[in-house]
Amino acid sequence: MGFSRGSCPEARCLLLSLLLLAAWEAGSGQVHYSVPEEAKHGTFVGRIAQDLGLELAELVPRLFRVASKGRADLLEVNLQNGILFVNARIDREELCGRSAECSIHLEVIVDRPLQVFHVEVEVKDINDNPPVFSSTQKNLFIAESRPPDSRFPLEGASDADIGPNAMLTYRLSPNDYFSLEKSIVDERIKRLGLILRKPLDREEAPELFLVLMATDGGKPELTGTVQLFITVMDANDNAPAFDRTLYTVKLAENVSNGTLVIKLNASDLDEGLNADIIYSFSTDISPNVKSKFHIDPITGEIMVKGYIDFEESKSYEIPVEGIDKGQPPLSGHCTVIVEVVDTNDNVPDLEFKSLSLPVREDAPLGTVIALISVSDRDSGANGQVTCTLMPHVPFKLVSTFKNYYSLVLDSALDRESVSAYALVVTARDGGSPPLSASASVSVEVADVNDNAPAFAQPEYTVFVKENNAPGCHIFTVSARDTDAQENALVSYSLVERRLGERAVSSYVSVHAESGKVYALQPLDHEELELLQFQVSARDAGFPPLGSNVTLQVFVLDENDNAPALLPPRAGGVGGALSELVPRSVGAGHVVAKVRAVDADSGYNAWLSYELQPAAGGARSPFRVGLYTGEVSTTRALDEADAPRQRLLVLVKDHGEPALTATATVLLSLVESGQALKASSRASAGVAGAEAALVDVNVYLIVAICAVSSLLVLTLLLYTALRCSAVPTEGACGPGKPTLVCSSAVGSWSYSQQRRQRVCSGEGPPKTDLMAFSPSVPDSRDKDDQQHLSGDSLSKVSLQVRF
């Protein structure tokens, strides 16, 4: 027994251990042990864990297991100490028959990571089988006329052991007539027979009783005996004789029944019935051989009558005898050796032994996916099997040990490109024509978090009306993650930053699961025109990956501010505008100016002035400019006009709905002298303001034109960049604004239609621009300077309506 004590001398055991160790190192990791057959349960075989380089503590966690073809329960491993021991009775003859080599092949498999070791345990033969004859008694009929040195063949004994244990020697019990013939004719068959040394005399000894003993070469020796009962007869003095004592025939397997194997021929020197020969199989023929072949008793032809399978038996030994019809009959003997020739009649056997699935997409190259076992019952080239893998897959087959292959990773995997592979492994033998077998396996690729959530575009533009309801849904962000399961589960959050003194989270919030963006409070265009912030998308992988998207929320103006009248200049009474008008003025003379502003933008801040009809339907000699607010005469005044005129001016913006304010203008009609005195008192204070206001008006006109040009250029650039982008839409949409710019004579408007769709709403898209500035007051309005330099300059806005 290899790697054990007590089975051989100490020096011999040491030498054997060194030889086995060298064979293991040269055999690609194969470990060899030996154990005698019939060893008791628990007999030590070898320290398998130590010899394989495995730690005892990792045997159980790594799922250490031993597999064997055939009898898997003969050997077992103690997982506590890593010792391989005998678990059940091992009968070498039952396991390997007459084969010279007998080994138990073990596959040792451990997981995490997957490793496969191959262990061969050689089963040593012991002399546990005595020689056995086919029967306990052999009857021989010998004519007394047979001359000395005549040979009478005998069937030898068989021994199920091998080697020296099966080397038999024969002894014949002492007698006066016969001796043993023990010469070897062929290495495959030993010739055994009786040699007549002294003529027989039936009258002196009609019957003889001899004992033939067979002894094997084992230690201790075992013996077997057969009794020879010899009857001495008169008659035939010539026995049939075959051409040869041994015939060798080659026969292909799978031949049909009735196929001729050989035609035997025996001759007899006698005449008549004494020379008429009947052919038959010897009585000691094997039942298996008798079931496969048939001999014609007249012609001596041996034919096939059963299924000939090379994998069942590689050769057959057929003992044949020819018996004449003399009295007594005499016989001749020969042996026919039928060698079966292998044909390629067995398809390779393909089996997946162990699978490690699924495979992570970040698995390193060389990772073992599966262990594949292939075999073919044929021999020679017919039994040589090669395996191939379906092309164009990131895997390959690696031959590991004899007929074992490992399926390993050959190139990088990407689950987002291919999530599973259907592999087909084909095993093909070397026969002609070759036979093949295929097996398929599906290799699933497990996802790892290697893709961050991605938005469709890096930035979105959203338009929201001011004064929205708290909690109003204004937009939905959506990011896609190409990973799977939790690695693709995206959550959204707001990237916190400050807008002035307030955090962006006080204006908007983002739903973590849906990505919906809500306005937490009403937005005021007059306070905040643009709200820019970022939303972050993170997956649930480990570690998590994420990306950000920028949202630009434009707050669109609504008409929520009514026109506001500016305080009247000196001379007003109770908030009303009061002016002295000389009766001598002609038609078209400006006598007063109503001043108003609107906190809104665009159309909502574009003001118009209307004079309300006088009470009683009387026609007033005054009118008001539609966009200037200047009150002027429509005709020359006369004495019929009332000395005090009360005018109501309606100031209205262009919003939907329009908001209004009412201004009261008190005009006192006086003679020219009185008006001159009143104007002279005010001229001193007004003169300085007029000069300063002229300069301010020039700067205001230049500034308004510059801002209007800048806005037009911005709109053109914005339209060019966004014409092909995905449109966005807020939950609170604006109305239909129009482009308005100031001119020297008042105001003008312009609306531009665009053919490109820039939103997902219904109807044709329309983009409108409005730039507005109130009319420049004349030099008489000295109090307008602070308003024009402040609020009026803020009345320039950009509106885009979808």
Tab-separated table of N, CA and C in Angstrom, residues 139-245:
chain	number	residue	atom	x	y	z
A	139	ASN	N	-13.381	-37.510	-17.184
A	139	ASN	CA	-13.444	-38.879	-17.686
A	139	ASN	C	-12.679	-38.979	-19.000
A	140	LEU	N	-11.740	-39.909	-19.077
A	140	LEU	CA	-10.940	-40.121	-20.285
A	140	LEU	C	-11.131	-41.565	-20.765
A	141	PHE	N	-11.276	-41.711	-22.059
A	141	PHE	CA	-11.397	-43.042	-22.672
A	141	PHE	C	-10.188	-43.229	-23.586
A	142	ILE	N	-9.308	-44.174	-23.231
A	142	ILE	CA	-8.053	-44.401	-23.949
A	142	ILE	C	-7.995	-45.871	-24.395
A	143	ALA	N	-7.752	-46.003	-25.693
A	143	ALA	CA	-7.643	-47.375	-26.230
A	143	ALA	C	-6.316	-47.993	-25.795
A	144	GLU	N	-6.382	-49.227	-25.559
A	144	GLU	CA	-5.173	-49.894	-25.109
A	144	GLU	C	-4.121	-50.011	-26.199
A	145	SER	N	-4.584	-49.795	-27.411
A	145	SER	CA	-3.649	-49.897	-28.524
A	145	SER	C	-2.822	-48.639	-28.731
A	146	ARG	N	-3.068	-47.626	-27.941
A	146	ARG	CA	-2.306	-46.376	-28.117
A	146	ARG	C	-0.854	-46.617	-27.773
A	147	PRO	N	0.020	-46.169	-28.639
A	147	PRO	CA	1.451	-46.407	-28.390
A	147	PRO	C	1.984	-45.491	-27.314
A	148	PRO	N	3.136	-45.843	-26.732
A	148	PRO	CA	3.772	-44.944	-25.768
A	148	PRO	C	4.061	-43.573	-26.408
A	149	ASP	N	4.176	-42.591	-25.556
A	149	ASP	CA	4.377	-41.187	-25.948
A	149	ASP	C	3.131	-40.561	-26.593
A	150	SER	N	2.028	-41.281	-26.600
A	150	SER	CA	0.777	-40.655	-27.060
A	150	SER	C	0.367	-39.555	-26.070
A	151	ARG	N	-0.180	-38.505	-26.627
A	151	ARG	CA	-0.567	-37.325	-25.791
A	151	ARG	C	-2.077	-37.254	-25.686
A	152	PHE	N	-2.531	-36.923	-24.473
A	152	PHE	CA	-3.953	-36.758	-24.217
A	152	PHE	C	-4.138	-35.387	-23.547
A	153	PRO	N	-4.691	-34.421	-24.302
A	153	PRO	CA	-4.789	-33.052	-23.737
A	153	PRO	C	-5.731	-32.993	-22.545
A	154	LEU	N	-5.360	-32.111	-21.618
A	154	LEU	CA	-6.166	-31.858	-20.425
A	154	LEU	C	-6.474	-30.356	-20.328
A	155	GLU	N	-7.587	-30.072	-19.747
A	155	GLU	CA	-7.942	-28.660	-19.486
A	155	GLU	C	-7.244	-28.220	-18.207
A	156	GLY	N	-6.532	-27.111	-18.323
A	156	GLY	CA	-5.842	-26.604	-17.150
A	156	GLY	C	-6.793	-25.879	-16.209
A	157	ALA	N	-6.270	-25.539	-15.056
A	157	ALA	CA	-7.044	-24.776	-14.070
A	157	ALA	C	-6.923	-23.282	-14.374
A	158	SER	N	-7.831	-22.531	-13.814
A	158	SER	CA	-7.802	-21.066	-13.946
A	158	SER	C	-7.670	-20.439	-12.577
A	159	ASP	N	-6.997	-19.293	-12.532
A	159	ASP	CA	-6.799	-18.563	-11.284
A	159	ASP	C	-7.190	-17.108	-11.534
A	160	ALA	N	-8.115	-16.622	-10.720
A	160	ALA	CA	-8.608	-15.251	-10.924
A	160	ALA	C	-7.582	-14.190	-10.580
A	161	ASP	N	-6.496	-14.562	-9.912
A	161	ASP	CA	-5.467	-13.587	-9.582
A	161	ASP	C	-4.625	-13.305	-10.823
A	162	ILE	N	-3.620	-12.432	-10.651
A	162	ILE	CA	-2.723	-12.080	-11.744
A	162	ILE	C	-1.283	-12.195	-11.267
A	163	GLY	N	-0.388	-12.123	-12.234
A	163	GLY	CA	1.034	-12.132	-11.900
A	163	GLY	C	1.462	-13.443	-11.276
A	164	PRO	N	2.391	-13.356	-10.352
A	164	PRO	CA	2.875	-14.596	-9.702
A	164	PRO	C	1.754	-15.365	-9.021
A	165	ASN	N	0.746	-14.656	-8.541
A	165	ASN	CA	-0.355	-15.332	-7.858
A	165	ASN	C	-1.163	-16.217	-8.809
A	166	ALA	N	-1.023	-15.983	-10.116
A	166	ALA	CA	-1.772	-16.774	-11.090
A	166	ALA	C	-0.870	-17.709	-11.894
A	167	MET	N	0.419	-17.766	-11.551
A	167	MET	CA	1.343	-18.676	-12.249
A	167	MET	C	1.187	-20.073	-11.650
A	168	LEU	N	0.644	-21.000	-12.439
A	168	LEU	CA	0.275	-22.321	-11.931
A	168	LEU	C	1.329	-23.380	-12.302
A	169	THR	N	1.546	-24.276	-11.387
A	169	THR	CA	2.361	-25.471	-11.628
A	169	THR	C	1.492	-26.688	-11.328
A	170	TYR	N	1.707	-27.763	-12.100
A	170	TYR	CA	0.850	-28.938	-11.998
A	170	TYR	C	1.670	-30.155	-11.519
A	171	ARG	N	1.025	-30.991	-10.746
A	171	ARG	CA	1.612	-32.255	-10.276
A	171	ARG	C	0.565	-33.350	-10.443
A	172	LEU	N	1.074	-34.492	-10.896
A	172	LEU	CA	0.201	-35.653	-11.097
A	172	LEU	C	0.508	-36.703	-10.025
A	173	SER	N	-0.553	-37.268	-9.543
A	173	SER	CA	-0.347	-38.293	-8.510
A	173	SER	C	0.512	-39.450	-9.070
A	174	PRO	N	1.360	-40.086	-8.244
A	174	PRO	CA	2.255	-41.156	-8.727
A	174	PRO	C	1.483	-42.323	-9.362
A	175	ASN	N	1.979	-42.760	-10.542
A	175	ASN	CA	1.392	-43.911	-11.223
A	175	ASN	C	2.434	-44.479	-12.172
A	176	ASP	N	2.116	-45.667	-12.786
A	176	ASP	CA	3.074	-46.356	-13.648
A	176	ASP	C	2.910	-46.027	-15.120
A	177	TYR	N	1.847	-45.375	-15.508
A	177	TYR	CA	1.532	-45.247	-16.927
A	177	TYR	C	1.653	-43.824	-17.501
A	178	PHE	N	1.369	-42.861	-16.712
A	178	PHE	CA	1.271	-41.521	-17.272
A	178	PHE	C	2.189	-40.533	-16.555
A	179	SER	N	2.618	-39.533	-17.342
A	179	SER	CA	3.340	-38.363	-16.803
A	179	SER	C	2.705	-37.100	-17.399
A	180	LEU	N	3.068	-35.933	-16.842
A	180	LEU	CA	2.484	-34.666	-17.291
A	180	LEU	C	3.327	-34.025	-18.369
A	181	GLU	N	2.636	-33.479	-19.362
A	181	GLU	CA	3.293	-32.652	-20.368
A	181	GLU	C	2.954	-31.195	-20.033
A	182	LYS	N	3.980	-30.325	-19.865
A	182	LYS	CA	3.746	-28.943	-19.438
A	182	LYS	C	4.448	-27.927	-20.337
A	183	SER	N	4.688	-28.289	-21.603
A	183	SER	CA	5.365	-27.358	-22.509
A	183	SER	C	4.412	-26.237	-22.921
A	184	ILE	N	4.986	-25.057	-23.236
A	184	ILE	CA	4.204	-23.873	-23.631
A	184	ILE	C	4.268	-23.740	-25.133
A	185	VAL	N	3.095	-23.805	-25.790
A	185	VAL	CA	3.030	-23.645	-27.237
A	185	VAL	C	2.928	-22.175	-27.615
A	186	ASP	N	2.100	-21.425	-26.942
A	186	ASP	CA	1.894	-19.999	-27.229
A	186	ASP	C	1.688	-19.281	-25.903
A	187	GLU	N	2.105	-18.016	-25.836
A	187	GLU	CA	2.009	-17.272	-24.585
A	187	GLU	C	0.560	-17.058	-24.157
A	188	ARG	N	-0.365	-17.122	-25.130
A	188	ARG	CA	-1.763	-16.927	-24.782
A	188	ARG	C	-2.443	-18.204	-24.327
A	189	ILE	N	-1.828	-19.341	-24.541
A	189	ILE	CA	-2.425	-20.614	-24.141
A	189	ILE	C	-1.326	-21.560	-23.695
A	190	LYS	N	-1.513	-22.218	-22.574
A	190	LYS	CA	-0.549	-23.191	-22.042
A	190	LYS	C	-1.039	-24.607	-22.368
A	191	ARG	N	-0.141	-25.407	-22.926
A	191	ARG	CA	-0.492	-26.786	-23.312
A	191	ARG	C	-0.279	-27.710	-22.118
A	192	LEU	N	-1.293	-28.450	-21.795
A	192	LEU	CA	-1.244	-29.372	-20.667
A	192	LEU	C	-1.854	-30.705	-21.122
A	193	GLY	N	-1.194	-31.785	-20.811
A	193	GLY	CA	-1.733	-33.092	-21.206
A	193	GLY	C	-1.009	-34.235	-20.524
A	194	LEU	N	-1.566	-35.457	-20.752
A	194	LEU	CA	-0.978	-36.684	-20.232
A	194	LEU	C	-0.158	-37.351	-21.331
A	195	ILE	N	1.013	-37.834	-20.969
A	195	ILE	CA	1.890	-38.574	-21.897
A	195	ILE	C	1.932	-40.046	-21.428
A	196	LEU	N	1.569	-40.869	-22.369
A	196	LEU	CA	1.588	-42.314	-22.060
A	196	LEU	C	3.035	-42.818	-22.081
A	197	ARG	N	3.510	-43.289	-20.960
A	197	ARG	CA	4.890	-43.780	-20.840
A	197	ARG	C	4.995	-45.326	-20.942
A	198	LYS	N	3.921	-46.002	-20.734
A	198	LYS	CA	3.926	-47.469	-20.719
A	198	LYS	C	2.644	-47.960	-21.375
A	199	PRO	N	2.707	-48.956	-22.269
A	199	PRO	CA	1.503	-49.453	-22.931
A	199	PRO	C	0.468	-49.912	-21.914
A	200	LEU	N	-0.785	-49.639	-22.304
A	200	LEU	CA	-1.883	-50.019	-21.430
A	200	LEU	C	-2.311	-51.454	-21.718
A	201	ASP	N	-2.839	-52.069	-20.717
A	201	ASP	CA	-3.364	-53.433	-20.838
A	201	ASP	C	-4.712	-53.450	-20.137
A	202	ARG	N	-5.786	-53.464	-20.991
A	202	ARG	CA	-7.111	-53.381	-20.406
A	202	ARG	C	-7.388	-54.566	-19.481
A	203	GLU	N	-6.844	-55.745	-19.856
A	203	GLU	CA	-7.109	-56.910	-19.030
A	203	GLU	C	-6.413	-56.810	-17.670
A	204	GLU	N	-5.258	-56.115	-17.654
A	204	GLU	CA	-4.530	-55.964	-16.391
A	204	GLU	C	-5.087	-54.797	-15.575
A	205	ALA	N	-5.419	-53.688	-16.254
A	205	ALA	CA	-5.924	-52.499	-15.535
A	205	ALA	C	-6.949	-51.799	-16.419
A	206	PRO	N	-8.231	-52.205	-16.340
A	206	PRO	CA	-9.239	-51.559	-17.185
A	206	PRO	C	-9.561	-50.125	-16.771
A	207	GLU	N	-9.258	-49.741	-15.543
A	207	GLU	CA	-9.585	-48.387	-15.066
A	207	GLU	C	-8.424	-47.854	-14.219
A	208	LEU	N	-8.155	-46.588	-14.381
A	208	LEU	CA	-7.100	-45.926	-13.587
A	208	LEU	C	-7.699	-44.659	-12.946
A	209	PHE	N	-7.286	-44.395	-11.689
A	209	PHE	CA	-7.719	-43.186	-10.981
A	209	PHE	C	-6.481	-42.348	-10.637
A	210	LEU	N	-6.428	-41.121	-11.210
A	210	LEU	CA	-5.300	-40.212	-10.968
A	210	LEU	C	-5.829	-38.881	-10.404
A	211	VAL	N	-4.966	-38.172	-9.749
A	211	VAL	CA	-5.307	-36.832	-9.208
A	211	VAL	C	-4.340	-35.816	-9.794
A	212	LEU	N	-4.905	-34.791	-10.424
A	212	LEU	CA	-4.104	-33.689	-10.987
A	212	LEU	C	-4.233	-32.487	-10.058
A	213	MET	N	-3.097	-31.977	-9.591
A	213	MET	CA	-3.087	-30.854	-8.641
A	213	MET	C	-2.434	-29.633	-9.287
A	214	ALA	N	-3.104	-28.494	-9.134
A	214	ALA	CA	-2.567	-27.207	-9.627
A	214	ALA	C	-2.237	-26.330	-8.428
A	215	THR	N	-1.029	-25.747	-8.436
A	215	THR	CA	-0.569	-24.897	-7.337
A	215	THR	C	-0.138	-23.546	-7.916
A	216	ASP	N	-0.635	-22.438	-7.295
A	216	ASP	CA	-0.243	-21.112	-7.797
A	216	ASP	C	1.055	-20.663	-7.146
A	217	GLY	N	1.536	-19.466	-7.596
A	217	GLY	CA	2.819	-18.967	-7.107
A	217	GLY	C	2.707	-17.988	-5.969
A	218	GLY	N	1.544	-17.890	-5.365
A	218	GLY	CA	1.367	-16.939	-4.274
A	218	GLY	C	1.988	-17.416	-2.979
A	219	LYS	N	1.979	-16.497	-2.042
A	219	LYS	CA	2.480	-16.812	-0.708
A	219	LYS	C	1.421	-16.378	0.298
A	220	PRO	N	0.774	-17.348	0.976
A	220	PRO	CA	1.016	-18.801	0.870
A	220	PRO	C	0.406	-19.371	-0.401
A	221	GLU	N	0.880	-20.565	-0.789
A	221	GLU	CA	0.382	-21.211	-1.995
A	221	GLU	C	-1.052	-21.695	-1.789
A	222	LEU	N	-1.813	-21.637	-2.886
A	222	LEU	CA	-3.165	-22.185	-2.900
A	222	LEU	C	-3.230	-23.234	-3.998
A	223	THR	N	-4.009	-24.276	-3.758
A	223	THR	CA	-4.061	-25.397	-4.702
A	223	THR	C	-5.492	-25.713	-5.085
A	224	GLY	N	-5.598	-26.412	-6.230
A	224	GLY	CA	-6.862	-26.955	-6.702
A	224	GLY	C	-6.619	-28.311	-7.351
A	225	THR	N	-7.598	-29.215	-7.274
A	225	THR	CA	-7.407	-30.575	-7.798
A	225	THR	C	-8.576	-30.988	-8.672
A	226	VAL	N	-8.325	-31.936	-9.546
A	226	VAL	CA	-9.339	-32.581	-10.363
A	226	VAL	C	-8.999	-34.071	-10.431
A	227	GLN	N	-10.004	-34.924	-10.337
A	227	GLN	CA	-9.808	-36.361	-10.416
A	227	GLN	C	-9.924	-36.811	-11.869
A	228	LEU	N	-8.950	-37.600	-12.311
A	228	LEU	CA	-8.930	-38.133	-13.672
A	228	LEU	C	-9.352	-39.617	-13.613
A	229	PHE	N	-10.501	-39.914	-14.243
A	229	PHE	CA	-11.000	-41.294	-14.294
A	229	PHE	C	-10.760	-41.817	-15.697
A	230	ILE	N	-9.807	-42.746	-15.844
A	230	ILE	CA	-9.362	-43.238	-17.150
A	230	ILE	C	-9.917	-44.651	-17.358
A	231	THR	N	-10.642	-44.757	-18.494
A	231	THR	CA	-11.170	-46.068	-18.896
A	231	THR	C	-10.370	-46.578	-20.088
A	232	VAL	N	-9.786	-47.726	-19.983
A	232	VAL	CA	-8.968	-48.330	-21.045
A	232	VAL	C	-9.896	-49.129	-21.975
A	233	MET	N	-9.842	-48.788	-23.298
A	233	MET	CA	-10.748	-49.422	-24.259
A	233	MET	C	-9.968	-50.053	-25.400
A	234	ASP	N	-10.635	-50.955	-26.019
A	234	ASP	CA	-10.134	-51.583	-27.243
A	234	ASP	C	-10.729	-50.874	-28.437
A	235	ALA	N	-10.148	-50.784	-29.519
A	235	ALA	CA	-10.685	-50.349	-30.813
A	235	ALA	C	-9.662	-49.497	-31.496
A	236	ASN	N	-10.197	-48.451	-32.108
A	236	ASN	CA	-9.433	-47.497	-32.910
A	236	ASN	C	-8.006	-47.323	-32.417
A	237	ASP	N	-7.175	-47.398	-33.343
A	237	ASP	CA	-5.788	-47.160	-32.943
A	237	ASP	C	-5.215	-45.910	-33.584
A	238	ASN	N	-6.063	-45.114	-34.294
A	238	ASN	CA	-5.628	-43.817	-34.869
A	238	ASN	C	-6.682	-42.736	-34.540
A	239	ALA	N	-6.235	-41.742	-33.867
A	239	ALA	CA	-7.139	-40.646	-33.507
A	239	ALA	C	-7.114	-39.571	-34.591
A	240	PRO	N	-8.222	-38.835	-34.760
A	240	PRO	CA	-8.224	-37.718	-35.709
A	240	PRO	C	-7.139	-36.692	-35.353
A	241	ALA	N	-6.566	-36.064	-36.388
A	241	ALA	CA	-5.508	-35.052	-36.187
A	241	ALA	C	-5.840	-33.793	-36.997
A	242	PHE	N	-5.783	-32.613	-36.331
A	242	PHE	CA	-6.020	-31.330	-36.996
A	242	PHE	C	-4.745	-30.863	-37.677
A	243	ASP	N	-4.917	-29.977	-38.660
A	243	ASP	CA	-3.755	-29.433	-39.354
A	243	ASP	C	-2.825	-28.720	-38.383
A	244	ARG	N	-3.414	-27.978	-37.473
A	244	ARG	CA	-2.643	-27.228	-36.472
A	244	ARG	C	-3.337	-27.380	-35.133
A	245	THR	N	-2.553	-27.246	-34.109
A	245	THR	CA	-3.152	-27.309	-32.772
A	245	THR	C	-3.713	-25.958	-32.318
